[in-house]
PDB file of C-alpha atoms in Angstrom:
ATOM      1  CA  MET A   1      50.966 105.292 126.723  1.00  0.00           C
ATOM      2  CA  VAL A   2      49.253 108.605 126.030  1.00  0.00           C
ATOM      3  CA  ARG A   3      45.987 109.403 124.259  1.00  0.00           C
ATOM      4  CA  ALA A   4      45.978 112.756 122.489  1.00  0.00           C
ATOM      5  CA  GLY A   5      43.777 114.701 120.111  1.00  0.00           C
ATOM      6  CA  GLU A   6      40.424 113.129 120.938  1.00  0.00           C
ATOM      7  CA  ASP A   7      38.862 116.583 121.083  1.00  0.00           C
ATOM      8  CA  SER A   8      39.569 116.932 117.338  1.00  0.00           C
ATOM      9  CA  GLY A   9      37.622 113.770 116.545  1.00  0.00           C
ATOM     10  CA  VAL A  10      40.797 111.811 115.802  1.00  0.00           C
ATOM     11  CA  ALA A  11      42.301 109.917 118.713  1.00  0.00           C
ATOM     12  CA  ARG A  12      46.057 109.469 118.672  1.00  0.00           C
ATOM     13  CA  LEU A  13      47.627 106.693 120.680  1.00  0.00           C
ATOM     14  CA  LEU A  14      51.250 107.428 121.568  1.00  0.00           C
ATOM     15  CA  VAL A  15      53.339 104.516 122.832  1.00  0.00           C
ATOM     16  CA  ASN A  16      56.970 104.925 123.882  1.00  0.00           C
ATOM     17  CA  VAL A  17      59.327 102.419 122.244  1.00  0.00           C
ATOM     18  CA  PRO A  18      62.491 102.607 124.370  1.00  0.00           C
ATOM     19  CA  LEU A  19      65.793 101.358 123.011  1.00  0.00           C
ATOM     20  CA  ASP A  20      67.580  98.506 124.745  1.00  0.00           C
ATOM     21  CA  GLU A  21      71.107  98.643 126.140  1.00  0.00           C
ATOM     22  CA  HIS A  22      72.480  98.118 122.615  1.00  0.00           C
ATOM     23  CA  GLY A  23      70.605 101.120 121.201  1.00  0.00           C
ATOM     24  CA  ASP A  24      68.079  98.952 119.410  1.00  0.00           C
ATOM     25  CA  ALA A  25      64.433  97.897 119.479  1.00  0.00           C
ATOM     26  CA  THR A  26      63.034  94.896 117.652  1.00  0.00           C
ATOM     27  CA  ALA A  27      59.662  94.225 116.075  1.00  0.00           C
ATOM     28  CA  GLY A  28      59.049  91.878 119.009  1.00  0.00           C
ATOM     29  CA  HIS A  29      59.419  94.689 121.565  1.00  0.00           C
ATOM     30  CA  PRO A  30      56.379  94.745 123.902  1.00  0.00           C
ATOM     31  CA  ALA A  31      55.483  98.308 122.872  1.00  0.00           C
ATOM     32  CA  VAL A  32      55.583  97.355 119.179  1.00  0.00           C
ATOM     33  CA  ALA A  33      53.562  94.203 119.882  1.00  0.00           C
ATOM     34  CA  PHE A  34      51.002  96.342 121.736  1.00  0.00           C
ATOM     35  CA  MET A  35      50.806  98.738 118.772  1.00  0.00           C
ATOM     36  CA  ARG A  36      50.289  95.831 116.365  1.00  0.00           C
ATOM     37  CA  ASP A  37      47.596  94.223 118.538  1.00  0.00           C
ATOM     38  CA  PHE A  38      45.834  97.563 118.953  1.00  0.00           C
ATOM     39  CA  ALA A  39      45.945  98.218 115.186  1.00  0.00           C
ATOM     40  CA  ARG A  40      44.539  94.733 114.504  1.00  0.00           C
ATOM     41  CA  ARG A  41      41.491  95.551 116.663  1.00  0.00           C
ATOM     42  CA  GLU A  42      40.743  98.899 114.987  1.00  0.00           C
ATOM     43  CA  LYS A  43      38.911  99.260 111.689  1.00  0.00           C
ATOM     44  CA  ASP A  44      40.018 102.785 110.782  1.00  0.00           C
ATOM     45  CA  VAL A  45      43.730 103.227 111.479  1.00  0.00           C
ATOM     46  CA  VAL A  46      44.848 106.198 109.405  1.00  0.00           C
ATOM     47  CA  PHE A  47      48.545 106.268 110.304  1.00  0.00           C
ATOM     48  CA  GLY A  48      51.088 104.731 112.584  1.00  0.00           C
ATOM     49  CA  HIS A  49      54.815 104.368 112.905  1.00  0.00           C
ATOM     50  CA  ALA A  50      57.333 102.937 115.336  1.00  0.00           C
ATOM     51  CA  SER A  51      60.269 105.153 116.211  1.00  0.00           C
ATOM     52  CA  PRO A  52      62.312 105.329 119.394  1.00  0.00           C
ATOM     53  CA  ILE A  53      63.464 108.901 118.717  1.00  0.00           C
ATOM     54  CA  VAL A  54      62.602 110.843 121.841  1.00  0.00           C
ATOM     55  CA  GLY A  55      61.555 114.449 122.197  1.00  0.00           C
ATOM     56  CA  GLN A  56      58.750 114.333 119.677  1.00  0.00           C
ATOM     57  CA  ILE A  57      55.776 116.489 120.544  1.00  0.00           C
ATOM     58  CA  ASP A  58      52.321 114.877 120.557  1.00  0.00           C
ATOM     59  CA  GLY A  59      53.380 112.046 118.281  1.00  0.00           C
ATOM     60  CA  GLU A  60      55.139 114.261 115.767  1.00  0.00           C
ATOM     61  CA  THR A  61      56.935 112.272 113.074  1.00  0.00           C
ATOM     62  CA  GLN A  62      60.526 112.870 111.986  1.00  0.00           C
ATOM     63  CA  LEU A  63      59.196 113.948 108.564  1.00  0.00           C
ATOM     64  CA  GLU A  64      56.793 116.485 110.083  1.00  0.00           C
ATOM     65  CA  ARG A  65      59.587 117.929 112.186  1.00  0.00           C
ATOM     66  CA  ALA A  66      62.017 118.057 109.254  1.00  0.00           C
ATOM     67  CA  LEU A  67      59.378 119.768 107.074  1.00  0.00           C
ATOM     68  CA  HIS A  68      58.425 122.239 109.821  1.00  0.00           C
ATOM     69  CA  ARG A  69      54.844 120.963 109.835  1.00  0.00           C
ATOM     70  CA  TYR A  70      52.652 120.574 112.888  1.00  0.00           C
ATOM     71  CA  THR A  71      50.441 117.576 113.601  1.00  0.00           C
ATOM     72  CA  GLU A  72      47.462 119.954 113.698  1.00  0.00           C
ATOM     73  CA  GLN A  73      48.169 120.617 109.994  1.00  0.00           C
ATOM     74  CA  THR A  74      48.895 117.073 108.894  1.00  0.00           C
ATOM     75  CA  VAL A  75      46.279 115.014 110.764  1.00  0.00           C
ATOM     76  CA  PRO A  76      43.409 116.559 108.717  1.00  0.00           C
ATOM     77  CA  GLU A  77      45.276 115.463 105.542  1.00  0.00           C
ATOM     78  CA  ARG A  78      45.149 111.822 106.647  1.00  0.00           C
ATOM     79  CA  GLY A  79      43.293 110.579 103.565  1.00  0.00           C
ATOM     80  CA  GLN A  80      45.581 112.474 101.206  1.00  0.00           C
ATOM     81  CA  ARG A  81      49.101 112.303 102.629  1.00  0.00           C
ATOM     82  CA  LEU A  82      51.152 110.053 104.844  1.00  0.00           C
ATOM     83  CA  ARG A  83      52.527 111.959 107.858  1.00  0.00           C
ATOM     84  CA  GLY A  84      55.849 110.146 107.862  1.00  0.00           C
ATOM     85  CA  TYR A  85      57.666 106.845 107.557  1.00  0.00           C
ATOM     86  CA  SER A  86      59.949 104.709 109.673  1.00  0.00           C
ATOM     87  CA  TRP A  87      61.063 101.104 110.106  1.00  0.00           C
ATOM     88  CA  ILE A  88      57.428 100.252 110.837  1.00  0.00           C
ATOM     89  CA  THR A  89      54.758 102.313 109.092  1.00  0.00           C
ATOM     90  CA  LEU A  90      50.992 101.889 109.027  1.00  0.00           C
ATOM     91  CA  VAL A  91      49.372 103.112 105.812  1.00  0.00           C
ATOM     92  CA  PRO A  92      45.581 103.515 105.551  1.00  0.00           C
ATOM     93  CA  ARG A  93      43.722 101.600 102.849  1.00  0.00           C
ATOM     94  CA  VAL A  94      43.050 104.671 100.673  1.00  0.00           C
ATOM     95  CA  LEU A  95      46.759 105.506 100.484  1.00  0.00           C
ATOM     96  CA  ALA A  96      47.825 101.864 100.126  1.00  0.00           C
ATOM     97  CA  GLU A  97      45.537 101.639  97.104  1.00  0.00           C
ATOM     98  CA  ARG A  98      47.149 104.741  95.594  1.00  0.00           C
ATOM     99  CA  LEU A  99      50.486 102.940  95.990  1.00  0.00           C
ATOM    100  CA  GLY A 100      49.190  99.953  94.011  1.00  0.00           C
ATOM    101  CA  GLY A 101      47.884  97.860  96.884  1.00  0.00           C
ATOM    102  CA  LEU A 102      49.513  95.264  99.091  1.00  0.00           C
ATOM    103  CA  GLY A 103      50.836  93.288  96.131  1.00  0.00           C
ATOM    104  CA  GLN A 104      52.764  96.281  94.822  1.00  0.00           C
ATOM    105  CA  LEU A 105      54.031  97.134  98.308  1.00  0.00           C
ATOM    106  CA  ARG A 106      55.345  93.566  98.660  1.00  0.00           C
ATOM    107  CA  ALA A 107      56.873  93.651  95.171  1.00  0.00           C
ATOM    108  CA  SER A 108      58.730  96.893  95.961  1.00  0.00           C
ATOM    109  CA  GLY A 109      61.299  94.995  98.038  1.00  0.00           C
ATOM    110  CA  ALA A 110      61.287  97.782 100.632  1.00  0.00           C
ATOM    111  CA  PHE A 111      59.284  95.816 103.195  1.00  0.00           C
ATOM    112  CA  PRO A 112      60.070  92.228 104.221  1.00  0.00           C
ATOM    113  CA  VAL A 113      56.792  92.296 106.175  1.00  0.00           C
ATOM    114  CA  VAL A 114      53.570  93.538 104.560  1.00  0.00           C
ATOM    115  CA  GLU A 115      50.407  92.653 106.460  1.00  0.00           C
ATOM    116  CA  GLU A 116      46.833  93.721 105.849  1.00  0.00           C
ATOM    117  CA  LEU A 117      45.076  94.880 109.005  1.00  0.00           C
ATOM    118  CA  PRO A 118      41.321  95.330 109.496  1.00  0.00           C
ATOM    119  CA  GLY A 119      39.862  98.011 107.260  1.00  0.00           C
ATOM    120  CA  GLY A 120      42.652  97.518 104.719  1.00  0.00           C
ATOM    121  CA  THR A 121      45.385  99.311 106.653  1.00  0.00           C
ATOM    122  CA  ALA A 122      48.843  98.078 105.629  1.00  0.00           C
ATOM    123  CA  TRP A 123      51.409  97.200 108.314  1.00  0.00           C
ATOM    124  CA  LEU A 124      54.767  97.773 106.591  1.00  0.00           C
ATOM    125  CA  GLN A 125      57.956  96.677 108.283  1.00  0.00           C
ATOM    126  CA  ALA A 126      61.216  97.644 106.578  1.00  0.00           C
ATOM    127  CA  ALA A 127      63.515  95.749 108.951  1.00  0.00           C
ATOM    128  CA  GLY A 128      63.477  93.402 111.894  1.00  0.00           C
ATOM    129  CA  SER A 129      64.853  96.079 114.205  1.00  0.00           C
ATOM    130  CA  TRP A 130      65.214  99.835 114.497  1.00  0.00           C
ATOM    131  CA  GLN A 131      69.008  99.697 114.162  1.00  0.00           C
ATOM    132  CA  GLU A 132      68.829  97.655 110.936  1.00  0.00           C
ATOM    133  CA  TYR A 133      66.715 100.449 109.452  1.00  0.00           C
ATOM    134  CA  ALA A 134      68.076 103.657 110.998  1.00  0.00           C
ATOM    135  CA  GLY A 135      71.682 102.722 110.312  1.00  0.00           C
ATOM    136  CA  ASN A 136      71.051 101.877 106.665  1.00  0.00           C
ATOM    137  CA  GLN A 137      70.499 104.777 104.251  1.00  0.00           C
ATOM    138  CA  ALA A 138      69.719 102.350 101.414  1.00  0.00           C
ATOM    139  CA  ALA A 139      66.834 100.849 103.440  1.00  0.00           C
ATOM    140  CA  VAL A 140      65.529 104.326 104.338  1.00  0.00           C
ATOM    141  CA  ASP A 141      65.731 105.384 100.686  1.00  0.00           C
ATOM    142  CA  ARG A 142      63.840 102.234  99.554  1.00  0.00           C
ATOM    143  CA  VAL A 143      61.018 103.075 101.963  1.00  0.00           C
ATOM    144  CA  PHE A 144      61.000 106.696 100.760  1.00  0.00           C
ATOM    145  CA  GLU A 145      60.928 105.653  97.081  1.00  0.00           C
ATOM    146  CA  THR A 146      58.019 103.285  97.685  1.00  0.00           C
ATOM    147  CA  LEU A 147      55.932 105.696  99.775  1.00  0.00           C
ATOM    148  CA  ARG A 148      56.881 109.021  98.114  1.00  0.00           C
ATOM    149  CA  PRO A 149      53.690 109.375  96.017  1.00  0.00           C
ATOM    150  CA  VAL A 150      51.686 109.756  99.233  1.00  0.00           C
ATOM    151  CA  LEU A 151      54.235 111.473 101.495  1.00  0.00           C
ATOM    152  CA  LEU A 152      54.068 115.069 102.639  1.00  0.00           C
ATOM    153  CA  PRO A 153      55.901 117.242 100.096  1.00  0.00           C
ATOM    154  CA  GLY A 154      58.930 119.343 100.969  1.00  0.00           C
ATOM    155  CA  MET A 155      62.678 119.120 101.424  1.00  0.00           C
ATOM    156  CA  PRO A 156      63.595 117.781 104.873  1.00  0.00           C
ATOM    157  CA  SER A 157      65.820 120.187 106.741  1.00  0.00           C
ATOM    158  CA  ARG A 158      67.604 120.358 110.030  1.00  0.00           C
ATOM    159  CA  GLY A 159      67.057 123.433 112.119  1.00  0.00           C
ATOM    160  CA  PHE A 160      64.556 125.398 114.123  1.00  0.00           C
ATOM    161  CA  ARG A 161      61.011 126.330 113.377  1.00  0.00           C
ATOM    162  CA  ALA A 162      58.787 129.030 114.804  1.00  0.00           C
ATOM    163  CA  GLY A 163      57.427 128.465 118.278  1.00  0.00           C
ATOM    164  CA  ASN A 164      58.884 126.566 121.181  1.00  0.00           C
ATOM    165  CA  ARG A 165      59.924 123.505 119.208  1.00  0.00           C
ATOM    166  CA  SER A 166      63.410 122.101 119.476  1.00  0.00           C
ATOM    167  CA  PRO A 167      65.594 121.488 116.407  1.00  0.00           C
ATOM    168  CA  TRP A 168      65.255 118.257 114.450  1.00  0.00           C
ATOM    169  CA  GLU A 169      68.556 116.757 115.401  1.00  0.00           C
ATOM    170  CA  PRO A 170      68.569 113.047 116.212  1.00  0.00           C
ATOM    171  CA  PRO A 171      71.744 111.946 118.000  1.00  0.00           C
ATOM    172  CA  ALA A 172      74.135 111.173 115.144  1.00  0.00           C
ATOM    173  CA  GLU A 173      75.978 108.451 117.045  1.00  0.00           C
ATOM    174  CA  LEU A 174      72.723 106.560 117.685  1.00  0.00           C
ATOM    175  CA  ILE A 175      70.587 107.326 114.649  1.00  0.00           C
ATOM    176  CA  PRO A 176      72.718 108.080 111.599  1.00  0.00           C
ATOM    177  CA  TYR A 177      69.897 108.006 109.037  1.00  0.00           C
ATOM    178  CA  VAL A 178      66.151 108.299 109.566  1.00  0.00           C
ATOM    179  CA  LEU A 179      64.911 110.178 106.479  1.00  0.00           C
ATOM    180  CA  SER A 180      65.781 110.349 102.820  1.00  0.00           C
ATOM    181  CA  PRO A 181      67.155 113.847 102.129  1.00  0.00           C
ATOM    182  CA  ARG A 182      64.815 114.430  99.171  1.00  0.00           C
ATOM    183  CA  ASP A 183      61.522 116.163  98.450  1.00  0.00           C
ATOM    184  CA  ALA A 184      58.715 113.686  97.688  1.00  0.00           C
ATOM    185  CA  ALA A 185      57.060 116.250  95.389  1.00  0.00           C
ATOM    186  CA  ALA A 186      60.232 116.663  93.326  1.00  0.00           C
ATOM    187  CA  PHE A 187      60.048 112.990  92.434  1.00  0.00           C
ATOM    188  CA  GLY A 188      56.604 113.129  90.857  1.00  0.00           C
ATOM    189  CA  ALA A 189      54.482 112.589  93.962  1.00  0.00           C
ATOM    190  CA  ALA A 190      50.827 112.412  93.082  1.00  0.00           C
ATOM    191  CA  ALA A 191      48.705 115.431  93.955  1.00  0.00           C
ATOM    192  CA  PRO A 192      46.244 114.856  96.803  1.00  0.00           C
ATOM    193  CA  ARG A 193      42.756 113.884  95.715  1.00  0.00           C
ATOM    194  CA  GLU A 194      39.985 116.333  96.377  1.00  0.00           C
ATOM    195  CA  GLY A 195      36.916 115.329  98.379  1.00  0.00           C
TER     196      GLY A 195
END
């Protein structure tokens, strides 16, 4: 467990979710259970996701990496855009409302588990395990379609970005699909609200 970013006024809790010997992690994994318990105690969770992809820098999401965006750029947008998505995604109340609320998120069919946490944060779980999600492009695309109005805009790409960052290249044999290869803005994503 690592705490990062407290000097910016926004604390980030980073918890490693290691894969088991079968290359999987379930929603019952102790690290995921810790994340859920922690989120249930907080009243202002603005984002969260569970992903066992290693090599991320300071809690960087796969979407941030694929869009060549830095967490320093995206964290201040927390009330306007969702920094990423995965098999488990935490969406703050303000963005959940823009998506139609918990009822609409349940009705989307993208998330078998939709739970309201304190402060109105939505705990969205797209599958019972990482492998059920990451190995299923249809499941990834359903999550993208549901969350796209509040996702960071841009076409995900593989490759390098300026600085000392490594390429976004999850191991293909372990993680065949983790993002939808589409631009959220190209699909009519809502513009961020001012103020």
